[in-house]
PDB file of C-alpha atoms in Angstrom:
ATOM      1  CA  MET A 201      29.917  -0.111  25.853  1.00 81.00           C
ATOM      2  CA  PRO A 202      29.593  -1.164  22.207  1.00 85.00           C
ATOM      3  CA  ARG A 203      32.303  -3.170  20.459  1.00 89.00           C
ATOM      4  CA  ARG A 204      32.999  -3.523  16.761  1.00 90.00           C
ATOM      5  CA  ARG A 205      32.949  -7.313  17.083  1.00 92.00           C
ATOM      6  CA  GLN A 206      29.196  -7.025  17.669  1.00 95.00           C
ATOM      7  CA  LEU A 207      28.987  -6.342  13.938  1.00 95.00           C
ATOM      8  CA  LYS A 208      29.653 -10.071  13.349  1.00 96.00           C
ATOM      9  CA  GLY A 209      26.411 -10.853  15.184  1.00 95.00           C
ATOM     10  CA  ILE A 210      24.617  -8.210  13.148  1.00 95.00           C
ATOM     11  CA  ALA A 211      25.887  -9.886   9.949  1.00 96.00           C
ATOM     12  CA  VAL A 212      24.484 -13.203  11.233  1.00 96.00           C
ATOM     13  CA  ASN A 213      21.107 -11.610  12.022  1.00 95.00           C
ATOM     14  CA  LEU A 214      20.978  -9.886   8.645  1.00 95.00           C
ATOM     15  CA  ALA A 215      21.734 -13.059   6.660  1.00 95.00           C
ATOM     16  CA  GLN A 216      19.154 -15.019   8.633  1.00 93.00           C
ATOM     17  CA  TYR A 217      16.566 -12.275   8.167  1.00 91.00           C
ATOM     18  CA  CYS A 218      17.126 -12.442   4.400  1.00 91.00           C
ATOM     19  CA  MET A 219      16.231 -16.136   4.508  1.00 88.00           C
ATOM     20  CA  SER A 220      13.034 -15.606   6.503  1.00 84.00           C
ATOM     21  CA  ARG A 221       9.566 -15.309   5.019  1.00 78.00           C
ATOM     22  CA  ASN A 222       9.347 -11.863   6.622  1.00 80.00           C
ATOM     23  CA  PHE A 223      11.756 -10.540   3.981  1.00 82.00           C
ATOM     24  CA  GLU A 224       9.189  -9.310   1.473  1.00 77.00           C
ATOM     25  CA  SER A 225       9.085  -7.351  -1.744  1.00 76.00           C
ATOM     26  CA  ASP A 226       5.614  -6.149  -2.754  1.00 75.00           C
ATOM     27  CA  GLY A 227       4.015  -8.725  -0.464  1.00 71.00           C
ATOM     28  CA  TYR A 228       5.928 -11.732  -1.828  1.00 73.00           C
ATOM     29  CA  TRP A 229       9.061 -13.510  -0.560  1.00 78.00           C
ATOM     30  CA  ALA A 230      11.924 -11.347  -1.809  1.00 85.00           C
ATOM     31  CA  MET A 231      14.296 -14.275  -2.497  1.00 87.00           C
ATOM     32  CA  GLY A 232      11.938 -15.717  -5.111  1.00 86.00           C
ATOM     33  CA  LYS A 233      11.739 -12.314  -6.782  1.00 87.00           C
ATOM     34  CA  PHE A 234      15.529 -11.877  -6.691  1.00 89.00           C
ATOM     35  CA  TYR A 235      15.920 -15.352  -8.221  1.00 90.00           C
ATOM     36  CA  ALA A 236      13.495 -14.420 -11.032  1.00 88.00           C
ATOM     37  CA  TYR A 237      15.476 -11.197 -11.549  1.00 90.00           C
ATOM     38  CA  ALA A 238      18.769 -13.134 -11.747  1.00 91.00           C
ATOM     39  CA  LYS A 239      17.335 -15.562 -14.302  1.00 90.00           C
ATOM     40  CA  LYS A 240      15.930 -12.693 -16.363  1.00 89.00           C
ATOM     41  CA  TYR A 241      19.366 -11.073 -16.609  1.00 90.00           C
ATOM     42  CA  GLY A 242      21.230 -14.373 -17.068  1.00 92.00           C
ATOM     43  CA  THR A 243      23.323 -14.132 -13.916  1.00 93.00           C
ATOM     44  CA  ASP A 244      23.858 -16.430 -10.955  1.00 92.00           C
ATOM     45  CA  SER A 245      24.788 -13.736  -8.454  1.00 95.00           C
ATOM     46  CA  ILE A 246      23.151 -10.564  -7.170  1.00 95.00           C
ATOM     47  CA  ILE A 247      24.763  -8.000  -4.877  1.00 96.00           C
ATOM     48  CA  LEU A 248      22.578  -5.711  -2.773  1.00 95.00           C
ATOM     49  CA  ASN A 249      24.469  -2.678  -1.503  1.00 96.00           C
ATOM     50  CA  LEU A 250      22.570  -1.373   1.515  1.00 95.00           C
ATOM     51  CA  THR A 251      24.824   1.662   1.850  1.00 94.00           C
ATOM     52  CA  ASP A 252      23.820   3.278  -1.444  1.00 92.00           C
ATOM     53  CA  TYR A 253      20.556   1.357  -2.106  1.00 91.00           C
ATOM     54  CA  SER A 254      21.870  -0.298  -5.271  1.00 90.00           C
ATOM     55  CA  ILE A 255      21.625  -3.728  -6.858  1.00 91.00           C
ATOM     56  CA  LYS A 256      24.063  -5.420  -9.248  1.00 90.00           C
ATOM     57  CA  PRO A 257      23.344  -6.222 -11.985  1.00 88.00           C
ATOM     58  CA  GLU A 258      21.653  -2.853 -12.139  1.00 86.00           C
ATOM     59  CA  SER A 259      17.893  -2.664 -12.346  1.00 75.00           C
ATOM     60  CA  LYS A 260      16.241  -0.046 -14.517  1.00 71.00           C
ATOM     61  CA  SER A 261      13.159  -0.075 -12.290  1.00 70.00           C
ATOM     62  CA  ASN A 262      12.630   0.620  -8.612  1.00 76.00           C
ATOM     63  CA  THR A 263      11.171  -2.847  -7.999  1.00 77.00           C
ATOM     64  CA  PHE A 264      13.528  -3.792  -5.194  1.00 84.00           C
ATOM     65  CA  ILE A 265      13.838  -0.452  -3.393  1.00 86.00           C
ATOM     66  CA  SER A 266      11.228  -1.547  -0.822  1.00 85.00           C
ATOM     67  CA  ALA A 267      13.135  -4.796  -0.113  1.00 87.00           C
ATOM     68  CA  ILE A 268      16.437  -2.946   0.243  1.00 90.00           C
ATOM     69  CA  GLN A 269      14.775  -0.324   2.470  1.00 92.00           C
ATOM     70  CA  LEU A 270      13.386  -3.119   4.648  1.00 90.00           C
ATOM     71  CA  LEU A 271      16.925  -4.502   5.134  1.00 92.00           C
ATOM     72  CA  VAL A 272      18.300  -1.026   5.876  1.00 94.00           C
ATOM     73  CA  ASP A 273      15.576  -0.515   8.503  1.00 94.00           C
ATOM     74  CA  VAL A 274      16.418  -3.865  10.128  1.00 93.00           C
ATOM     75  CA  VAL A 275      20.141  -3.014  10.257  1.00 94.00           C
ATOM     76  CA  GLU A 276      19.501   0.489  11.627  1.00 95.00           C
ATOM     77  CA  LYS A 277      17.236  -0.913  14.341  1.00 95.00           C
ATOM     78  CA  ILE A 278      19.847  -3.494  15.413  1.00 94.00           C
ATOM     79  CA  ILE A 279      22.701  -0.958  15.323  1.00 94.00           C
ATOM     80  CA  ASN A 280      20.718   1.582  17.345  1.00 94.00           C
ATOM     81  CA  THR A 281      19.626  -1.060  19.864  1.00 94.00           C
ATOM     82  CA  ASN A 282      23.272  -2.030  20.414  1.00 93.00           C
ATOM     83  CA  LYS A 283      24.301   1.662  20.588  1.00 94.00           C
ATOM     84  CA  ILE A 284      26.871   1.164  17.823  1.00 95.00           C
ATOM     85  CA  PRO A 285      27.916   4.448  16.182  1.00 95.00           C
ATOM     86  CA  ALA A 286      26.848   4.608  12.524  1.00 92.00           C
ATOM     87  CA  SER A 287      30.334   5.909  11.679  1.00 95.00           C
ATOM     88  CA  TRP A 288      31.764   2.441  12.421  1.00 96.00           C
ATOM     89  CA  VAL A 289      29.963   0.960   9.409  1.00 96.00           C
ATOM     90  CA  ARG A 290      31.425   1.838   6.022  1.00 97.00           C
ATOM     91  CA  GLN A 291      29.513  -0.581   3.791  1.00 97.00           C
ATOM     92  CA  ILE A 292      26.943  -3.380   4.018  1.00 97.00           C
ATOM     93  CA  ASN A 293      26.395  -5.851   1.178  1.00 98.00           C
ATOM     94  CA  ILE A 294      24.179  -8.882   0.718  1.00 97.00           C
ATOM     95  CA  VAL A 295      25.479 -11.371  -1.856  1.00 97.00           C
ATOM     96  CA  LEU A 296      22.984 -13.878  -3.268  1.00 95.00           C
ATOM     97  CA  ASN A 297      24.405 -16.809  -5.243  1.00 94.00           C
ATOM     98  CA  PHE A 298      21.809 -18.890  -7.086  1.00 91.00           C
ATOM     99  CA  ASN A 299      24.352 -21.297  -8.570  1.00 84.00           C
ATOM    100  CA  ALA A 300      25.108 -23.080  -5.308  1.00 77.00           C
ATOM    101  CA  LYS A 301      26.339 -26.639  -5.304  1.00 72.00           C
ATOM    102  CA  TYR A 302      23.878 -29.134  -3.842  1.00 65.00           C
ATOM    103  CA  GLU A 303      24.902 -30.202  -0.341  1.00 65.00           C
ATOM    104  CA  LYS A 304      22.682 -32.832   1.252  1.00 60.00           C
ATOM    105  CA  LYS A 305      23.064 -31.506   4.801  1.00 56.00           C
ATOM    106  CA  TYR A 306      21.703 -28.089   3.730  1.00 58.00           C
ATOM    107  CA  HIS A 307      19.433 -28.666   0.759  1.00 53.00           C
ATOM    108  CA  TYR A 308      17.904 -32.138   1.175  1.00 54.00           C
ATOM    109  CA  TRP A 309      14.241 -31.377   1.931  1.00 57.00           C
ATOM    110  CA  GLY A 310      13.528 -28.447  -0.346  1.00 52.00           C
ATOM    111  CA  SER A 311      15.321 -29.875  -3.365  1.00 53.00           C
ATOM    112  CA  ALA A 312      12.980 -32.877  -3.344  1.00 53.00           C
ATOM    113  CA  LEU A 313      10.144 -30.411  -3.929  1.00 58.00           C
ATOM    114  CA  GLY A 314      11.840 -28.807  -6.937  1.00 63.00           C
ATOM    115  CA  GLY A 315      13.631 -25.857  -5.345  1.00 74.00           C
ATOM    116  CA  LYS A 316      17.124 -24.651  -6.228  1.00 81.00           C
ATOM    117  CA  PRO A 317      19.928 -24.390  -3.651  1.00 83.00           C
ATOM    118  CA  PHE A 318      21.337 -20.920  -3.027  1.00 89.00           C
ATOM    119  CA  PHE A 319      23.624 -19.073  -0.627  1.00 91.00           C
ATOM    120  CA  CYS A 320      23.129 -15.714   1.059  1.00 94.00           C
ATOM    121  CA  LYS A 321      26.116 -13.853   2.495  1.00 96.00           C
ATOM    122  CA  ALA A 322      25.927 -10.681   4.603  1.00 97.00           C
ATOM    123  CA  ILE A 323      29.125  -8.602   4.580  1.00 98.00           C
ATOM    124  CA  ILE A 324      29.760  -5.627   6.867  1.00 98.00           C
ATOM    125  CA  LEU A 325      32.872  -3.511   6.266  1.00 98.00           C
ATOM    126  CA  THR A 326      33.972  -1.266   9.147  1.00 97.00           C
ATOM    127  CA  ASP A 327      35.643   2.127   9.159  1.00 96.00           C
ATOM    128  CA  LEU A 328      38.895   0.381  10.189  1.00 96.00           C
ATOM    129  CA  GLY A 329      38.785  -1.907   7.137  1.00 96.00           C
ATOM    130  CA  ARG A 330      37.735  -5.048   9.017  1.00 97.00           C
ATOM    131  CA  LYS A 331      35.214  -7.295   7.286  1.00 98.00           C
ATOM    132  CA  TYR A 332      32.543  -9.247   9.167  1.00 97.00           C
ATOM    133  CA  GLU A 333      30.599 -11.767   7.128  1.00 97.00           C
ATOM    134  CA  TYR A 334      28.207 -14.639   7.545  1.00 96.00           C
ATOM    135  CA  GLU A 335      26.911 -17.075   4.949  1.00 93.00           C
ATOM    136  CA  THR A 336      23.754 -19.145   5.148  1.00 90.00           C
ATOM    137  CA  THR A 337      21.988 -21.366   2.679  1.00 87.00           C
ATOM    138  CA  GLY A 338      18.536 -22.428   1.625  1.00 84.00           C
ATOM    139  CA  ILE A 339      16.238 -23.488  -1.175  1.00 82.00           C
ATOM    140  CA  VAL A 340      14.592 -20.972  -3.477  1.00 84.00           C
ATOM    141  CA  TRP A 341      11.739 -21.224  -5.943  1.00 79.00           C
ATOM    142  CA  ILE A 342      11.286 -18.701  -8.723  1.00 76.00           C
ATOM    143  CA  HIS A 343       8.638 -16.066  -8.002  1.00 63.00           C
ATOM    144  CA  ASN A 344       5.272 -17.106  -9.439  1.00 64.00           C
ATOM    145  CA  PRO A 345       2.237 -14.993  -8.447  1.00 61.00           C
ATOM    146  CA  GLN A 346      -0.151 -17.740  -9.640  1.00 61.00           C
ATOM    147  CA  LYS A 347       1.251 -20.162  -7.029  1.00 60.00           C
ATOM    148  CA  GLU A 348       2.031 -17.713  -4.219  1.00 56.00           C
ATOM    149  CA  ARG A 349      -0.276 -15.832  -1.910  1.00 60.00           C
ATOM    150  CA  GLN A 350       0.444 -12.187  -1.325  1.00 59.00           C
ATOM    151  CA  SER A 351       1.125 -11.174   2.257  1.00 54.00           C
ATOM    152  CA  PHE A 352      -1.674  -9.496   4.194  1.00 58.00           C
ATOM    153  CA  SER A 353       0.804  -6.901   5.447  1.00 58.00           C
ATOM    154  CA  PHE A 354       1.271  -5.514   1.951  1.00 48.00           C
TER     155      PHE A 354
END
């Protein structure tokens, strides 16, 4: 019998998936592309709304639709596997903050290589108004096709 508290675990899985190299946009790591997008628009924070397939600040192109669709597919698969009714989920957001404060316990190794610390938070809002969220952190480098290899799966 499914429980709404399982949504906390789904938030954890979603945030960790966002950090993985499997989270791709056009064959490249999506976080690097989101960081480049944030710098282009002069913002430190991006919000991905998985419920209505939107991104804030708004994009005039459909560049990130495939990345958002990938996240939606992951969430749907987890929800269906756990037999959680879709009506329990009102909204799902991913918040990316690229102006994170350096914390040695999280960012030590990657920052020595020139990366920038960032935080990723998955937020799931239920039909009863309860919010389940999980935040994780990592190091991001700006997307650069000259330095990166495109995924074979693309």
